[in-house]
């Protein structure tokens, strides 16, 4: 029984990761004199990149290792070393880790493979490592990981040979990857794309330190503005929620890539990450709730993080586009519209001013200087100044083709754009061009974003806009209504399920369960015709298909006829079903058909769902999810997230639906599901009909399935 | 009146473009000794790239130009020069062109700006250039263009300085761009991305040679397999349709980018290309009809053309993915599902074989070799061989991260992949990796596609699949039904419009127009209750909103009541409307509500439209368009293109709709619209209800608007 609702922002009990990322001393276990070996590379990298702390190679042979005196065993380490790097065979790791813990080592990075990823034996070894971490308080990252880098202090505790290809520029973005393979790739990509990084970490098998812990670490880190996360699955949902809430609270920009949105993808993710995958849509919803931008490709992951690193904000989405090729301007406008950015036209006087300078230019937005603008660079300068001054855009993309390769243009371009940046420090400015590297570097130093492809430039701004929006964040627990607790919740027929819902505060029609036709007639005259008649049986889930629903019954004769017909058709369709009676209900007023539900997610527990009803909506799968509990703001953002929200909001002259009633029902259902998380398998309210604004809503049908909290199976 | 339906594949009357692209001699008017000047660059480029024909510089000063003897005037040219390049001020172009025509020059490229793009005066000059081309038969490309290149013969008739940055590899892809700015960019991109080109042309103001003519030229060209088109608008729809039909007939792969799908985009395109823009969706439909792949960004334009250049076919869409990072494999599976590619699992014995080699690998598809596979390159080889041999995929993507940068891996990788290509010559093989340029070049030479981003690699294969599918092509004219011609077609009220539709062969309900209530009652008893009653007035388009529709009238009393109520409500809602009577109709059986219609496109003429009815569908804009006339196959592919096609095809236990009846109606409507192209402004059949299979369909409401063929306005 869950009676208490925990706030998501709370500290994880285990120790800080500071010794891991900012150690004053690093021991290297399995230190090698060969700088190409796994035990040699960290020492080489630490020395080469100016790590200023103490490096302590440990090698049973002693002597010198890459010019440093080696200790013969962990026992020789000084007490309280911050960080130990383990480059030993798997079989030697546990003993070494125990020895480190005994010497008070604060954190450890285990490169060694051969643990849970190779099968049950390895998993058992890994479990002992986890236990050691838990008991000793020594934090362990890995095993089977590529290590940790803090570029700010030259702390390269990794054996990734990609370090030899050169490090990325130094910046305020931290990259956290569960995959070592991706981590190595990301290092190269960051350098090649000019994405500045401050820290880099791969978490591997996560015997102790999880990705979520690293996210939380960087959420707290004052030298980090942007956090990039490459996620394959989630071991501890509470730690993840905590980390995301913390990052949101501290105003960090979080960009994540997490695969697994498709059916094949889900299957592959499951085989890859086991039960850590959960329902991908729940991750999606969680990310939206905490303002995390989710990228759908590696490229857009880098583009979004790169744009986020500019520190610029796009709140309204006002974007200006300057182009020297009309068609590409139009292409960018197309993408901007898909991304719901606002390509607001320049004010008329500014348009007139630009047209006076260059009669053939398109001056609305996109602004097309045409090829002619290259013939006079002073005109070019005045033209762009006017556009930036008068447009007051939050972001401007300049599409310049390959013309910046033209030798006589390079110097003027460098000067003009440097001056523009000085004069207009606020907007995000993006150059989409093919240009010599030197010119690109110079303009990047002036604070321009360089994104070669025009469409990707617009999408990166869209990501920046998403990252600049307020997110709902954790539910406001104080605002949640009280719902009763049902100590013996059980699977129930429609009538009993609706009874539970009614007690939870979800509106249901005033309907009567009856055993015989005379009771039915009495109920109907009391409720008033027309009525609906429905069979009541736990064994019949699809009532309509079994002939168990009759609507719009006009009078008693009709009711008697429907009763008889229904008994017959149900008996034919479901001969073994136990019939518990019939339900007589007044016909509900017209409204928008919705679906409300709860599903149990293997990772996150009860998840509440709202969707549009009707077969069209079902085909398009128009639903929003959120981890329970959900407050009113969260519920409203779920409803607004529906593709067909306009149908509820009075589209095309239809009456506006009672959104308040819908939101209340979502909130109450979510609190109910959260309180009974261990008992509820699923709830399906279909349809939940929402009447005109002010007239409420009603659960017209409901199915409640429970589970045994002990064995995890259905009750 | 259009009585004849022209087949789309017919030859354009004007002369061949061979002298333009494959000239034996080139004159350069305005030839300059300075190789940096516009009149100097073509000569420099022609010499530098080994053009083997005669170069004839023309300069009034005579003497030598870049080592070649110059002629003093066009009059000195030998008769019948193939190609003259004009690098003169706009004011001198017309006279020069006339002189060239007089000397029998066969084709001309005009770089000079200052024509239609600068306003009415320039447009007038351009019109005279057009007339000259028409009258003389000399083909003119430009003015205001960047010229023409045929890399196969070193024929660089261009002043694009990007040529100095280096030319792309030689290949069988031709690039046609209306924009010079984009053309220059494309040249650099092709080189940097390893996209091999055979020819390149920019068409500028298109006074004579249009983009469509160049497309047709390359459609005929035996040295071209892939045609890339960058389109901003279309001057001559018949030439475009002809070119696309020809390319389809000759089996060329055409990839186009055409901006203008969004509202802002359309507005911008209109300001940029004037009336050439038309309705973007019509272009979309045209492209689909002729198997053209439309790219939505410059990057995907290049990726698709690059993949097309492999010459590989993907007909079923069976794609295999090998990865060394599980998460990226899942990411690719997600994209594959979005793109409806078939990530078929390996056969079970192959999975067992792979698992025996590498117990921890994921072996289904995506196949994840994990980081472990790098430790044994012979295993790596056997593993991939088994996957390729047993998977029989049409395409395989190998995601290798940045590991190929590892020096000891480079040689083995080069050998293994070379051997794999030899052993498996058929499938499209894509390497998604970060690797040294030399290794990339070597594997590209072996026929691998190199696409760094994993998601883009999958999308490129999706484009290749689209390019490998049969397309409907032009309507089969012989199969089209005869529809009557209406010599005096006029705008009509619902009843008259339905009468026209009935004569065209589109089913309408057996309804009666009546003037008084007694006639109405007589009609109703003849038709049989329940009936519908609708007001009949050309002045009321939205009948429901004016209270002009009553449904499900059960008997005569109800009819009389409805009649009275309707007269009142219509009089109130539309006091000035001329009421032409009422319509009494039997209630139609249940069915799927569709919308059928015709719209006049400013570029392509009558366009037929089919869409799902209902407000949900309307919100999602679920419609298919096609230029009339449409044959049954074309109509069926329109219907299949609807997002909610499943609703018609018996989704979720619903009865299958009468698709034949729907297709017949589309075909007949399209033939009718085509025959009356000059008279029809629009037709709107809403709803068109399609009953269960075998039971037909009916136009339940219809609006027909006509236009005056003379002034282009509404009739």
Short mmCIF file of C-alpha atoms in Angstrom, two decimals, chain A residues 190-500:
data_model
loop_
_atom_site.label_atom_id
_atom_site.label_comp_id
_atom_site.label_asym_id
_atom_site.label_seq_id
_atom_site.Cartn_x
_atom_site.Cartn_y
_atom_site.Cartn_z
CA UNK A 190 32.05 16.74 -30.67
CA UNK A 191 35.51 17.66 -31.85
CA UNK A 192 34.60 17.63 -35.54
CA UNK A 193 31.41 19.62 -35.07
CA UNK A 194 32.91 22.23 -32.80
CA UNK A 195 30.72 21.20 -29.88
CA UNK A 196 32.53 22.30 -26.72
CA UNK A 197 32.51 19.78 -23.85
CA UNK A 198 33.41 20.12 -20.18
CA UNK A 199 33.01 16.50 -19.15
CA UNK A 200 32.39 13.07 -20.58
CA UNK A 201 31.40 9.84 -18.91
CA UNK A 202 30.29 6.35 -19.91
CA UNK A 203 28.48 4.27 -17.31
CA UNK A 204 28.70 0.75 -18.74
CA UNK A 205 27.11 -1.96 -16.62
CA UNK A 206 26.14 0.46 -13.83
CA UNK A 207 26.88 -1.75 -10.85
CA UNK A 208 26.64 1.34 -8.66
CA UNK A 209 26.83 4.72 -10.39
CA UNK A 210 23.99 4.96 -12.89
CA UNK A 211 23.45 7.38 -15.70
CA UNK A 212 20.86 9.06 -13.50
CA UNK A 213 23.49 9.72 -10.82
CA UNK A 214 25.75 11.39 -13.38
CA UNK A 215 22.83 13.50 -14.60
CA UNK A 216 22.19 14.56 -11.02
CA UNK A 217 25.90 15.33 -10.55
CA UNK A 218 25.95 17.65 -13.54
CA UNK A 219 22.60 19.14 -12.54
CA UNK A 220 24.37 20.33 -9.39
CA UNK A 221 27.60 21.33 -11.18
CA UNK A 222 28.06 25.09 -11.57
CA UNK A 223 30.38 24.59 -14.52
CA UNK A 224 27.76 22.76 -16.53
CA UNK A 225 24.92 24.40 -18.46
CA UNK A 226 23.95 21.64 -20.88
CA UNK A 227 23.72 17.91 -20.21
CA UNK A 228 23.68 15.42 -23.08
CA UNK A 229 22.39 11.97 -22.22
CA UNK A 230 22.63 8.86 -24.38
CA UNK A 231 20.26 6.42 -22.72
CA UNK A 232 19.54 2.80 -23.43
CA UNK A 233 17.46 1.91 -20.39
CA UNK A 234 16.76 2.89 -16.81
CA UNK A 235 17.64 0.81 -13.76
CA UNK A 236 16.33 3.13 -11.02
CA UNK A 237 13.35 5.19 -12.11
CA UNK A 238 13.33 7.15 -8.86
CA UNK A 239 16.94 8.25 -9.37
CA UNK A 240 16.16 9.28 -12.95
CA UNK A 241 13.12 11.31 -11.95
CA UNK A 242 15.15 12.87 -9.17
CA UNK A 243 17.96 13.82 -11.54
CA UNK A 244 15.62 15.33 -14.11
CA UNK A 245 13.74 17.28 -11.46
CA UNK A 246 17.02 18.58 -10.09
CA UNK A 247 18.27 19.59 -13.54
CA UNK A 248 15.00 21.39 -14.19
CA UNK A 249 15.20 23.18 -10.85
CA UNK A 250 18.76 24.31 -11.54
CA UNK A 251 17.90 25.53 -15.03
CA UNK A 252 20.15 23.06 -16.86
CA UNK A 253 19.34 22.23 -20.44
CA UNK A 254 19.04 18.49 -20.91
CA UNK A 255 19.13 16.84 -24.33
CA UNK A 256 18.59 13.11 -24.50
CA UNK A 257 18.63 10.44 -27.11
CA UNK A 258 16.87 7.25 -26.16
CA UNK A 259 16.11 4.69 -28.80
CA UNK A 260 13.16 2.35 -28.75
CA UNK A 261 10.10 4.18 -30.11
CA UNK A 262 9.21 1.62 -32.79
CA UNK A 263 7.99 -1.95 -32.49
CA UNK A 264 11.21 -3.44 -33.89
CA UNK A 265 13.08 -0.88 -31.83
CA UNK A 266 11.27 -1.88 -28.66
CA UNK A 267 11.97 -5.53 -29.31
CA UNK A 268 15.63 -4.77 -29.99
CA UNK A 269 15.85 -2.52 -26.95
CA UNK A 270 14.36 -5.24 -24.81
CA UNK A 271 16.85 -7.81 -26.00
CA UNK A 272 19.56 -5.24 -25.46
CA UNK A 273 18.66 -3.73 -22.13
CA UNK A 274 16.26 -6.29 -20.73
CA UNK A 275 13.56 -5.00 -18.44
CA UNK A 276 15.16 -1.57 -18.34
CA UNK A 277 13.41 -0.49 -21.50
CA UNK A 278 9.87 -0.01 -20.16
CA UNK A 279 7.35 1.67 -22.39
CA UNK A 280 9.15 4.12 -24.58
CA UNK A 281 6.22 6.52 -24.50
CA UNK A 282 6.51 6.81 -20.76
CA UNK A 283 10.08 8.03 -21.18
CA UNK A 284 8.82 10.44 -23.79
CA UNK A 285 6.24 11.78 -21.41
CA UNK A 286 8.72 11.95 -18.53
CA UNK A 287 11.13 13.93 -20.69
CA UNK A 288 8.40 16.35 -21.68
CA UNK A 289 7.31 16.77 -18.09
CA UNK A 290 10.80 17.84 -17.03
CA UNK A 291 11.62 19.94 -20.09
CA UNK A 292 14.13 17.46 -21.50
CA UNK A 293 14.53 17.71 -25.27
CA UNK A 294 14.50 14.26 -26.82
CA UNK A 295 16.43 13.94 -30.07
CA UNK A 296 15.50 11.27 -32.59
CA UNK A 297 18.88 10.88 -34.26
CA UNK A 298 22.51 11.25 -33.29
CA UNK A 299 22.84 14.20 -35.61
CA UNK A 300 19.90 16.09 -34.11
CA UNK A 301 21.21 15.16 -30.64
CA UNK A 302 24.43 17.02 -31.42
CA UNK A 303 22.67 19.87 -33.19
CA UNK A 304 20.30 20.42 -30.27
CA UNK A 305 23.06 20.29 -27.67
CA UNK A 306 25.19 22.60 -29.78
CA UNK A 307 22.38 25.14 -30.01
CA UNK A 308 21.63 24.74 -26.30
CA UNK A 309 25.28 25.53 -25.55
CA UNK A 310 24.82 29.01 -27.02
CA UNK A 311 22.97 29.91 -23.83
CA UNK A 312 20.42 31.78 -25.94
CA UNK A 313 16.71 31.62 -25.23
CA UNK A 314 13.90 31.39 -27.76
CA UNK A 315 10.66 31.85 -25.90
CA UNK A 316 8.20 33.04 -28.53
CA UNK A 317 9.80 31.25 -31.45
CA UNK A 318 10.28 34.38 -33.61
CA UNK A 319 12.84 33.37 -36.20
CA UNK A 320 14.23 35.39 -39.07
CA UNK A 321 15.81 33.87 -42.14
CA UNK A 322 18.23 35.57 -44.48
CA UNK A 323 19.08 33.76 -47.67
CA UNK A 324 20.88 34.40 -50.92
CA UNK A 325 18.87 31.70 -52.67
CA UNK A 326 15.10 32.09 -52.73
CA UNK A 327 14.38 28.39 -52.88
CA UNK A 328 16.38 27.52 -49.79
CA UNK A 329 14.62 30.35 -47.94
CA UNK A 330 11.33 28.69 -48.81
CA UNK A 331 12.67 25.30 -47.73
CA UNK A 332 13.59 26.80 -44.38
CA UNK A 333 10.15 28.37 -44.08
CA UNK A 334 8.63 24.93 -44.69
CA UNK A 335 10.67 23.40 -41.88
CA UNK A 336 9.92 26.35 -39.60
CA UNK A 337 6.22 25.78 -40.10
CA UNK A 338 6.53 22.06 -39.37
CA UNK A 339 8.37 22.99 -36.22
CA UNK A 340 5.75 25.62 -35.35
CA UNK A 341 8.29 28.42 -35.28
CA UNK A 342 6.99 31.89 -36.02
CA UNK A 343 8.56 33.34 -39.16
CA UNK A 344 7.09 36.74 -38.39
CA UNK A 345 7.35 39.21 -41.27
CA UNK A 346 9.52 42.29 -40.86
CA UNK A 347 7.56 45.45 -39.99
CA UNK A 348 6.45 47.27 -43.14
CA UNK A 349 8.84 50.26 -42.73
CA UNK A 350 11.76 47.86 -42.47
CA UNK A 351 10.56 46.06 -45.58
CA UNK A 352 10.41 49.41 -47.38
CA UNK A 353 13.90 50.28 -46.18
CA UNK A 354 15.32 47.00 -47.43
CA UNK A 355 13.53 47.31 -50.74
CA UNK A 356 14.97 50.78 -51.16
CA UNK A 357 18.45 49.29 -50.78
CA UNK A 358 17.86 46.32 -53.05
CA UNK A 359 14.74 46.62 -55.18
CA UNK A 360 14.68 42.95 -56.15
CA UNK A 361 15.12 41.48 -52.72
CA UNK A 362 12.33 39.55 -51.02
CA UNK A 363 11.95 41.55 -47.81
CA UNK A 364 9.21 39.90 -45.78
CA UNK A 365 10.84 36.89 -44.09
CA UNK A 366 12.54 34.85 -45.38
CA UNK A 367 14.56 37.83 -46.59
CA UNK A 368 16.23 36.99 -49.89
CA UNK A 369 19.16 39.23 -50.75
CA UNK A 370 19.52 37.39 -54.07
CA UNK A 371 22.87 36.89 -55.74
CA UNK A 372 22.99 40.65 -56.26
CA UNK A 373 23.84 41.34 -52.63
CA UNK A 374 27.34 39.89 -53.12
CA UNK A 375 28.26 42.67 -55.50
CA UNK A 376 28.38 45.33 -52.78
CA UNK A 377 29.57 44.26 -49.33
CA UNK A 378 28.74 47.63 -47.77
CA UNK A 379 25.18 47.13 -48.95
CA UNK A 380 25.35 43.61 -47.54
CA UNK A 381 26.31 45.05 -44.17
CA UNK A 382 23.59 47.73 -44.13
CA UNK A 383 21.01 45.26 -45.34
CA UNK A 384 21.66 42.75 -42.56
CA UNK A 385 21.93 45.47 -39.91
CA UNK A 386 18.49 46.74 -40.87
CA UNK A 387 17.04 43.26 -40.83
CA UNK A 388 18.45 42.49 -37.37
CA UNK A 389 17.62 45.90 -35.90
CA UNK A 390 14.03 46.02 -37.13
CA UNK A 391 13.18 42.33 -37.03
CA UNK A 392 13.95 41.90 -33.32
CA UNK A 393 14.05 38.18 -33.91
CA UNK A 394 14.99 35.78 -31.16
CA UNK A 395 17.10 33.90 -33.68
CA UNK A 396 18.30 34.51 -37.22
CA UNK A 397 19.67 31.99 -39.70
CA UNK A 398 21.92 33.26 -42.47
CA UNK A 399 22.05 30.93 -45.46
CA UNK A 400 25.08 31.95 -47.48
CA UNK A 401 25.70 28.96 -49.83
CA UNK A 402 29.36 28.30 -50.72
CA UNK A 403 30.02 31.97 -51.55
CA UNK A 404 32.15 32.46 -48.40
CA UNK A 405 34.76 30.32 -50.19
CA UNK A 406 35.23 33.22 -52.58
CA UNK A 407 38.62 34.68 -51.57
CA UNK A 408 37.67 38.37 -51.93
CA UNK A 409 34.58 37.89 -49.74
CA UNK A 410 36.24 36.23 -46.76
CA UNK A 411 37.67 39.30 -45.05
CA UNK A 412 34.53 41.43 -45.47
CA UNK A 413 32.33 38.59 -44.22
CA UNK A 414 34.49 38.10 -41.13
CA UNK A 415 34.29 41.81 -40.32
CA UNK A 416 30.61 42.28 -41.03
CA UNK A 417 29.50 39.32 -38.97
CA UNK A 418 31.82 40.22 -36.10
CA UNK A 419 30.32 43.73 -36.09
CA UNK A 420 26.77 42.40 -36.28
CA UNK A 421 27.37 40.17 -33.28
CA UNK A 422 28.72 43.12 -31.29
CA UNK A 423 25.76 45.28 -32.22
CA UNK A 424 23.18 42.53 -31.63
CA UNK A 425 24.39 40.44 -28.73
CA UNK A 426 21.01 38.92 -27.83
CA UNK A 427 19.60 36.77 -30.61
CA UNK A 428 20.85 33.30 -31.46
CA UNK A 429 22.68 33.74 -34.78
CA UNK A 430 23.24 30.74 -37.01
CA UNK A 431 25.42 30.61 -40.09
CA UNK A 432 24.45 27.96 -42.61
CA UNK A 433 27.27 28.07 -45.12
CA UNK A 434 30.11 26.27 -46.78
CA UNK A 435 33.25 28.17 -45.85
CA UNK A 436 36.97 27.71 -45.17
CA UNK A 437 37.70 26.34 -41.68
CA UNK A 438 39.51 29.50 -40.60
CA UNK A 439 36.49 31.68 -41.31
CA UNK A 440 34.24 29.19 -39.54
CA UNK A 441 36.46 29.16 -36.46
CA UNK A 442 36.67 32.94 -36.38
CA UNK A 443 32.90 33.35 -36.50
CA UNK A 444 32.32 30.55 -33.98
CA UNK A 445 34.58 32.49 -31.63
CA UNK A 446 32.30 35.47 -32.10
CA UNK A 447 29.38 33.40 -30.85
CA UNK A 448 27.84 32.23 -34.10
CA UNK A 449 26.40 28.77 -34.36
CA UNK A 450 27.62 27.00 -37.50
CA UNK A 451 25.18 24.47 -38.90
CA UNK A 452 25.86 23.62 -42.51
CA UNK A 453 22.49 22.24 -43.52
CA UNK A 454 19.74 24.86 -43.62
CA UNK A 455 16.94 22.55 -42.52
CA UNK A 456 18.98 21.27 -39.61
CA UNK A 457 19.72 24.85 -38.60
CA UNK A 458 15.99 25.51 -38.28
CA UNK A 459 15.43 22.28 -36.36
CA UNK A 460 18.24 23.15 -33.97
CA UNK A 461 16.47 26.44 -33.24
CA UNK A 462 13.27 24.54 -32.67
CA UNK A 463 15.11 22.40 -30.11
CA UNK A 464 16.44 25.57 -28.50
CA UNK A 465 12.90 26.91 -28.32
CA UNK A 466 11.70 23.67 -26.69
CA UNK A 467 14.54 23.95 -24.17
CA UNK A 468 13.55 27.56 -23.40
CA UNK A 469 9.94 26.74 -22.55
CA UNK A 470 8.73 26.22 -19.00
CA UNK A 471 7.91 22.56 -18.34
CA UNK A 472 5.23 21.32 -15.95
CA UNK A 473 7.78 19.62 -13.70
CA UNK A 474 6.79 17.40 -10.81
CA UNK A 475 3.15 17.30 -9.78
CA UNK A 476 2.24 19.84 -7.12
CA UNK A 477 1.60 17.33 -4.36
CA UNK A 478 -0.16 19.83 -2.13
CA UNK A 479 -2.74 20.44 -4.82
CA UNK A 480 -3.66 16.78 -5.28
CA UNK A 481 -7.11 15.79 -4.06
CA UNK A 482 -7.59 13.13 -1.45
CA UNK A 483 -9.02 9.92 -2.81
CA UNK A 484 -10.23 7.08 -0.63
CA UNK A 485 -8.11 3.99 -0.14
CA UNK A 486 -9.64 0.64 -1.00
CA UNK A 487 -7.99 -1.96 1.21
CA UNK A 488 -9.36 -4.89 -0.78
CA UNK A 489 -9.46 -3.65 -4.33
CA UNK A 490 -10.60 -6.38 -6.69
CA UNK A 491 -11.32 -6.83 -10.35
CA UNK A 492 -14.91 -5.79 -10.87
CA UNK A 493 -17.70 -5.81 -13.40
CA UNK A 494 -18.68 -2.54 -15.07
CA UNK A 495 -21.11 -1.60 -12.32
CA UNK A 496 -18.68 -2.27 -9.49
CA UNK A 497 -15.83 -0.56 -11.36
CA UNK A 498 -17.98 2.53 -11.85
CA UNK A 499 -18.87 2.42 -8.18
CA UNK A 500 -15.16 2.60 -7.35
#
